[in-house]
Amino acid sequence: MSVPHVPEIRLHLAHEAIALWQRTEEELAEMGLPPPFWAFAWAGGQALARYVLDHPETVAGRRVLDFASGSGLVGLAAAKAGAASVLCADLDEFALEAIAINAEANGVSVTVTGENQLGEAGEWDVILAGDICYEQALAARVIDWLAAEQSRGVTVLIGDPGRAYLPKDRLVSLATYEVQTMGALEDNEIKRTSVWRLA
């Protein structure tokens, strides 16, 4: 289906949000499956993908890391906007499969990895990170790493709908969108969502 805020991109997404989430959490927990974050187009990712498509100069001709890629939405947007290469990174093996089939559905090429990129100083020029500030300890670690990457010349952009642990005092807003989401997973069906860079 087309992504609400980024209709240029089509993803394989869950229609029944709560049913899929409960099945993963309850029935398959003993198998160690993580929640299916990859099955939804989260607000932060939608805003970041929209920004990249509207500002292709952000990624055009550059090496891009889509960190905690999920469905691959942001990485696919970067590929469509002319990135020289896109590395979509996620720890969830199901996300890696989802990214591959979503890339094929959109006729773009991305590289997929399940290796943890957090803390790495990789060969990328741009890091795109959508919806990463939903857990306090993780958010702090990711933001510190992103700041270190920015200090070595990497462009860092974050998409976020106002998650609890977003350190706004360390960020500058670049754009704000009203993004349609699944009301079953969020507190609203429309989330005011911003794209940020580190100050």
PDB file of C-alpha atoms in Angstrom:
ATOM      1  CA  MET A   1       0.000   0.000   0.000  1.00  0.00           C
ATOM      2  CA  SER A   2       1.038   3.610  -0.434  1.00  0.00           C
ATOM      3  CA  VAL A   3       2.414   5.340   2.636  1.00  0.00           C
ATOM      4  CA  PRO A   4       0.023   8.135   3.712  1.00  0.00           C
ATOM      5  CA  HIS A   5       2.562  10.985   3.921  1.00  0.00           C
ATOM      6  CA  VAL A   6       4.869   9.574   1.247  1.00  0.00           C
ATOM      7  CA  PRO A   7       2.577   8.227  -1.513  1.00  0.00           C
ATOM      8  CA  GLU A   8       5.541   7.856  -3.889  1.00  0.00           C
ATOM      9  CA  ILE A   9       6.573   4.830  -1.837  1.00  0.00           C
ATOM     10  CA  ARG A  10       4.669   1.572  -1.441  1.00  0.00           C
ATOM     11  CA  LEU A  11       5.299  -0.788   1.464  1.00  0.00           C
ATOM     12  CA  HIS A  12       4.099  -4.167   2.635  1.00  0.00           C
ATOM     13  CA  LEU A  13       2.386  -3.074   5.865  1.00  0.00           C
ATOM     14  CA  ALA A  14       0.100  -4.638   8.454  1.00  0.00           C
ATOM     15  CA  HIS A  15      -3.620  -3.958   8.053  1.00  0.00           C
ATOM     16  CA  GLU A  16      -4.533  -5.257  11.503  1.00  0.00           C
ATOM     17  CA  ALA A  17      -2.165  -3.452  13.833  1.00  0.00           C
ATOM     18  CA  ILE A  18      -3.381  -4.738  17.176  1.00  0.00           C
ATOM     19  CA  ALA A  19      -3.962  -8.303  15.992  1.00  0.00           C
ATOM     20  CA  LEU A  20      -0.435  -8.577  14.592  1.00  0.00           C
ATOM     21  CA  TRP A  21       1.114  -6.955  17.647  1.00  0.00           C
ATOM     22  CA  GLN A  22      -0.753  -9.259  20.037  1.00  0.00           C
ATOM     23  CA  ARG A  23       0.133 -12.344  18.013  1.00  0.00           C
ATOM     24  CA  THR A  24       3.798 -11.403  18.146  1.00  0.00           C
ATOM     25  CA  GLU A  25       3.747 -10.428  21.805  1.00  0.00           C
ATOM     26  CA  GLU A  26       1.565 -13.220  23.179  1.00  0.00           C
ATOM     27  CA  GLU A  27       1.556 -16.295  20.954  1.00  0.00           C
ATOM     28  CA  LEU A  28       5.096 -16.080  19.592  1.00  0.00           C
ATOM     29  CA  ALA A  29       6.892 -14.664  22.626  1.00  0.00           C
ATOM     30  CA  GLU A  30       8.405 -18.021  23.473  1.00  0.00           C
ATOM     31  CA  MET A  31      10.184 -17.961  20.098  1.00  0.00           C
ATOM     32  CA  GLY A  32      11.877 -14.701  21.029  1.00  0.00           C
ATOM     33  CA  LEU A  33      10.327 -12.645  18.233  1.00  0.00           C
ATOM     34  CA  PRO A  34      10.542  -8.871  18.718  1.00  0.00           C
ATOM     35  CA  PRO A  35       7.472  -6.661  18.233  1.00  0.00           C
ATOM     36  CA  PRO A  36       6.839  -6.091  14.499  1.00  0.00           C
ATOM     37  CA  PHE A  37       8.035  -2.490  14.280  1.00  0.00           C
ATOM     38  CA  TRP A  38       8.830  -3.173  10.604  1.00  0.00           C
ATOM     39  CA  ALA A  39       5.155  -3.719   9.760  1.00  0.00           C
ATOM     40  CA  PHE A  40       4.119  -0.085  10.243  1.00  0.00           C
ATOM     41  CA  ALA A  41       5.024   3.287   8.741  1.00  0.00           C
ATOM     42  CA  TRP A  42       5.825   5.199  11.919  1.00  0.00           C
ATOM     43  CA  ALA A  43       5.329   8.972  12.001  1.00  0.00           C
ATOM     44  CA  GLY A  44       9.017   9.845  12.403  1.00  0.00           C
ATOM     45  CA  GLY A  45       9.962   7.724   9.414  1.00  0.00           C
ATOM     46  CA  GLN A  46       7.198   9.202   7.279  1.00  0.00           C
ATOM     47  CA  ALA A  47       8.299  12.758   8.071  1.00  0.00           C
ATOM     48  CA  LEU A  48      11.953  11.974   7.424  1.00  0.00           C
ATOM     49  CA  ALA A  49      11.152  10.227   4.128  1.00  0.00           C
ATOM     50  CA  ARG A  50       9.024  13.207   3.052  1.00  0.00           C
ATOM     51  CA  TYR A  51      11.839  15.608   3.915  1.00  0.00           C
ATOM     52  CA  VAL A  52      14.420  13.603   1.975  1.00  0.00           C
ATOM     53  CA  LEU A  53      12.200  13.417  -1.116  1.00  0.00           C
ATOM     54  CA  ASP A  54      11.436  17.142  -0.903  1.00  0.00           C
ATOM     55  CA  HIS A  55      15.119  17.999  -0.314  1.00  0.00           C
ATOM     56  CA  PRO A  56      17.020  15.467  -2.446  1.00  0.00           C
ATOM     57  CA  GLU A  57      20.216  17.496  -2.136  1.00  0.00           C
ATOM     58  CA  THR A  58      20.403  16.149   1.426  1.00  0.00           C
ATOM     59  CA  VAL A  59      21.327  12.687   0.129  1.00  0.00           C
ATOM     60  CA  ALA A  60      21.972  12.941  -3.633  1.00  0.00           C
ATOM     61  CA  GLY A  61      25.306  11.386  -4.547  1.00  0.00           C
ATOM     62  CA  ARG A  62      26.048  10.598  -0.903  1.00  0.00           C
ATOM     63  CA  ARG A  63      26.444   7.379   1.116  1.00  0.00           C
ATOM     64  CA  VAL A  64      23.472   6.991   3.467  1.00  0.00           C
ATOM     65  CA  LEU A  65      22.846   4.917   6.593  1.00  0.00           C
ATOM     66  CA  ASP A  66      19.177   4.360   7.441  1.00  0.00           C
ATOM     67  CA  PHE A  67      19.576   3.520  11.134  1.00  0.00           C
ATOM     68  CA  ALA A  68      16.979   1.255  12.810  1.00  0.00           C
ATOM     69  CA  SER A  69      15.393   0.995   9.383  1.00  0.00           C
ATOM     70  CA  GLY A  70      12.250  -1.003  10.207  1.00  0.00           C
ATOM     71  CA  SER A  71      10.279  -1.251   6.967  1.00  0.00           C
ATOM     72  CA  GLY A  72      13.049   0.529   5.061  1.00  0.00           C
ATOM     73  CA  LEU A  73      10.854   3.544   4.301  1.00  0.00           C
ATOM     74  CA  VAL A  74      13.511   6.187   4.931  1.00  0.00           C
ATOM     75  CA  GLY A  75      16.236   4.276   3.104  1.00  0.00           C
ATOM     76  CA  LEU A  76      13.938   3.774   0.115  1.00  0.00           C
ATOM     77  CA  ALA A  77      13.243   7.508   0.054  1.00  0.00           C
ATOM     78  CA  ALA A  78      16.990   8.187   0.078  1.00  0.00           C
ATOM     79  CA  ALA A  79      17.499   5.762  -2.812  1.00  0.00           C
ATOM     80  CA  LYS A  80      14.711   7.447  -4.784  1.00  0.00           C
ATOM     81  CA  ALA A  81      16.260  10.854  -4.036  1.00  0.00           C
ATOM     82  CA  GLY A  82      19.537   9.832  -5.675  1.00  0.00           C
ATOM     83  CA  ALA A  83      21.769   8.591  -2.856  1.00  0.00           C
ATOM     84  CA  ALA A  84      24.980   6.992  -4.133  1.00  0.00           C
ATOM     85  CA  SER A  85      24.371   4.065  -1.790  1.00  0.00           C
ATOM     86  CA  VAL A  86      21.967   3.219   1.027  1.00  0.00           C
ATOM     87  CA  LEU A  87      22.668   0.878   3.937  1.00  0.00           C
ATOM     88  CA  CYS A  88      19.480  -0.099   5.791  1.00  0.00           C
ATOM     89  CA  ALA A  89      20.383  -1.404   9.249  1.00  0.00           C
ATOM     90  CA  ASP A  90      18.078  -3.178  11.666  1.00  0.00           C
ATOM     91  CA  LEU A  91      18.588  -5.849  14.333  1.00  0.00           C
ATOM     92  CA  ASP A  92      15.301  -7.629  13.538  1.00  0.00           C
ATOM     93  CA  GLU A  93      15.719 -10.408  10.960  1.00  0.00           C
ATOM     94  CA  PHE A  94      12.103  -9.979   9.858  1.00  0.00           C
ATOM     95  CA  ALA A  95      12.762  -6.277   9.225  1.00  0.00           C
ATOM     96  CA  LEU A  96      15.654  -7.216   6.954  1.00  0.00           C
ATOM     97  CA  GLU A  97      13.338  -9.397   4.870  1.00  0.00           C
ATOM     98  CA  ALA A  98      10.697  -6.641   4.823  1.00  0.00           C
ATOM     99  CA  ILE A  99      13.246  -4.079   3.628  1.00  0.00           C
ATOM    100  CA  ALA A 100      14.334  -6.361   0.781  1.00  0.00           C
ATOM    101  CA  ILE A 101      10.805  -6.949  -0.507  1.00  0.00           C
ATOM    102  CA  ASN A 102       9.900  -3.271  -0.058  1.00  0.00           C
ATOM    103  CA  ALA A 103      12.973  -2.219  -2.052  1.00  0.00           C
ATOM    104  CA  GLU A 104      11.972  -4.600  -4.838  1.00  0.00           C
ATOM    105  CA  ALA A 105       8.402  -3.262  -4.805  1.00  0.00           C
ATOM    106  CA  ASN A 106       9.774   0.264  -5.311  1.00  0.00           C
ATOM    107  CA  GLY A 107      12.379  -0.608  -7.918  1.00  0.00           C
ATOM    108  CA  VAL A 108      15.327   0.648  -5.883  1.00  0.00           C
ATOM    109  CA  SER A 109      18.499  -0.978  -4.655  1.00  0.00           C
ATOM    110  CA  VAL A 110      19.628  -0.850  -1.028  1.00  0.00           C
ATOM    111  CA  THR A 111      22.036  -2.912   1.039  1.00  0.00           C
ATOM    112  CA  VAL A 112      20.617  -4.561   4.150  1.00  0.00           C
ATOM    113  CA  THR A 113      22.504  -5.440   7.327  1.00  0.00           C
ATOM    114  CA  GLY A 114      21.591  -6.951  10.674  1.00  0.00           C
ATOM    115  CA  GLU A 115      24.868  -5.841  12.256  1.00  0.00           C
ATOM    116  CA  ASN A 116      24.495  -3.258  14.998  1.00  0.00           C
ATOM    117  CA  GLN A 117      25.775   0.084  13.685  1.00  0.00           C
ATOM    118  CA  LEU A 118      25.357   1.924  17.000  1.00  0.00           C
ATOM    119  CA  GLY A 119      28.745   3.252  18.065  1.00  0.00           C
ATOM    120  CA  GLU A 120      30.342   2.589  14.688  1.00  0.00           C
ATOM    121  CA  ALA A 121      32.153   5.188  12.589  1.00  0.00           C
ATOM    122  CA  GLY A 122      31.175   3.784   9.221  1.00  0.00           C
ATOM    123  CA  GLU A 123      31.739   4.844   5.654  1.00  0.00           C
ATOM    124  CA  TRP A 124      28.658   7.000   5.311  1.00  0.00           C
ATOM    125  CA  ASP A 125      28.062  10.689   4.688  1.00  0.00           C
ATOM    126  CA  VAL A 126      24.495  10.882   6.010  1.00  0.00           C
ATOM    127  CA  ILE A 127      22.678   9.114   8.851  1.00  0.00           C
ATOM    128  CA  LEU A 128      18.874   9.117   8.810  1.00  0.00           C
ATOM    129  CA  ALA A 129      17.120   7.973  11.993  1.00  0.00           C
ATOM    130  CA  GLY A 130      13.350   7.848  12.408  1.00  0.00           C
ATOM    131  CA  ASP A 131      11.517   7.254  15.705  1.00  0.00           C
ATOM    132  CA  ILE A 132      14.522   6.364  17.833  1.00  0.00           C
ATOM    133  CA  CYS A 133      13.641   8.173  21.083  1.00  0.00           C
ATOM    134  CA  TYR A 134      10.947   5.920  22.525  1.00  0.00           C
ATOM    135  CA  GLU A 135      13.145   4.346  25.233  1.00  0.00           C
ATOM    136  CA  GLN A 136      15.228   6.462  27.614  1.00  0.00           C
ATOM    137  CA  ALA A 137      18.516   4.552  27.825  1.00  0.00           C
ATOM    138  CA  LEU A 138      18.580   3.722  24.121  1.00  0.00           C
ATOM    139  CA  ALA A 139      17.707   7.292  23.106  1.00  0.00           C
ATOM    140  CA  ALA A 140      20.589   8.691  25.159  1.00  0.00           C
ATOM    141  CA  ARG A 141      23.086   6.234  23.638  1.00  0.00           C
ATOM    142  CA  VAL A 142      21.871   6.866  20.086  1.00  0.00           C
ATOM    143  CA  ILE A 143      21.892  10.656  20.404  1.00  0.00           C
ATOM    144  CA  ASP A 144      25.428  10.630  21.846  1.00  0.00           C
ATOM    145  CA  TRP A 145      26.603   8.425  18.967  1.00  0.00           C
ATOM    146  CA  LEU A 146      24.864  10.628  16.391  1.00  0.00           C
ATOM    147  CA  ALA A 147      26.519  13.702  17.916  1.00  0.00           C
ATOM    148  CA  ALA A 148      29.909  12.001  17.615  1.00  0.00           C
ATOM    149  CA  GLU A 149      29.182  11.144  13.987  1.00  0.00           C
ATOM    150  CA  GLN A 150      28.128  14.719  13.257  1.00  0.00           C
ATOM    151  CA  SER A 151      31.366  15.992  14.826  1.00  0.00           C
ATOM    152  CA  ARG A 152      33.331  14.006  12.241  1.00  0.00           C
ATOM    153  CA  GLY A 153      31.386  15.593   9.383  1.00  0.00           C
ATOM    154  CA  VAL A 154      28.424  13.258   8.935  1.00  0.00           C
ATOM    155  CA  THR A 155      25.044  14.870   8.225  1.00  0.00           C
ATOM    156  CA  VAL A 156      22.542  13.580  10.813  1.00  0.00           C
ATOM    157  CA  LEU A 157      18.757  13.928  10.468  1.00  0.00           C
ATOM    158  CA  ILE A 158      16.177  12.626  12.936  1.00  0.00           C
ATOM    159  CA  GLY A 159      12.440  12.200  12.368  1.00  0.00           C
ATOM    160  CA  ASP A 160      10.337  12.272  15.537  1.00  0.00           C
ATOM    161  CA  PRO A 161       6.697  12.937  16.511  1.00  0.00           C
ATOM    162  CA  GLY A 162       7.538  14.170  20.013  1.00  0.00           C
ATOM    163  CA  ARG A 163       8.561  10.954  21.729  1.00  0.00           C
ATOM    164  CA  ALA A 164       9.184  11.249  25.463  1.00  0.00           C
ATOM    165  CA  TYR A 165      12.968  11.006  25.288  1.00  0.00           C
ATOM    166  CA  LEU A 166      13.667  13.303  22.349  1.00  0.00           C
ATOM    167  CA  PRO A 167      16.307  15.811  23.606  1.00  0.00           C
ATOM    168  CA  LYS A 168      14.858  18.924  21.978  1.00  0.00           C
ATOM    169  CA  ASP A 169      17.445  21.097  23.734  1.00  0.00           C
ATOM    170  CA  ARG A 170      20.127  19.423  21.564  1.00  0.00           C
ATOM    171  CA  LEU A 171      18.205  19.724  18.295  1.00  0.00           C
ATOM    172  CA  VAL A 172      17.135  22.248  15.667  1.00  0.00           C
ATOM    173  CA  SER A 173      13.845  21.727  13.820  1.00  0.00           C
ATOM    174  CA  LEU A 174      14.109  21.732  10.014  1.00  0.00           C
ATOM    175  CA  ALA A 175      10.504  20.953   9.055  1.00  0.00           C
ATOM    176  CA  THR A 176       7.227  19.947  10.659  1.00  0.00           C
ATOM    177  CA  TYR A 177       4.444  17.851   9.147  1.00  0.00           C
ATOM    178  CA  GLU A 178       1.007  16.577  10.103  1.00  0.00           C
ATOM    179  CA  VAL A 179       1.442  12.835   9.587  1.00  0.00           C
ATOM    180  CA  GLN A 180      -1.340  10.250   9.403  1.00  0.00           C
ATOM    181  CA  THR A 181      -0.688   7.226  11.621  1.00  0.00           C
ATOM    182  CA  MET A 182      -2.497   4.152  12.927  1.00  0.00           C
ATOM    183  CA  GLY A 183      -4.599   5.311  15.864  1.00  0.00           C
ATOM    184  CA  ALA A 184      -4.369   1.839  17.365  1.00  0.00           C
ATOM    185  CA  LEU A 185      -0.613   2.291  17.861  1.00  0.00           C
ATOM    186  CA  GLU A 186      -0.383   6.013  18.581  1.00  0.00           C
ATOM    187  CA  ASP A 187      -2.306   8.403  20.816  1.00  0.00           C
ATOM    188  CA  ASN A 188      -3.660  10.205  17.737  1.00  0.00           C
ATOM    189  CA  GLU A 189      -4.348   9.378  14.099  1.00  0.00           C
ATOM    190  CA  ILE A 190      -2.552  12.587  13.089  1.00  0.00           C
ATOM    191  CA  LYS A 191       0.836  13.256  14.680  1.00  0.00           C
ATOM    192  CA  ARG A 192       2.643  16.577  14.465  1.00  0.00           C
ATOM    193  CA  THR A 193       6.065  15.315  13.467  1.00  0.00           C
ATOM    194  CA  SER A 194       9.347  17.127  12.930  1.00  0.00           C
ATOM    195  CA  VAL A 195      12.622  16.516  11.175  1.00  0.00           C
ATOM    196  CA  TRP A 196      15.552  17.622  13.312  1.00  0.00           C
ATOM    197  CA  ARG A 197      19.291  18.094  13.082  1.00  0.00           C
ATOM    198  CA  LEU A 198      21.659  18.158  16.021  1.00  0.00           C
ATOM    199  CA  ALA A 199      22.514  21.656  17.254  1.00  0.00           C
TER     200      ALA A 199
END
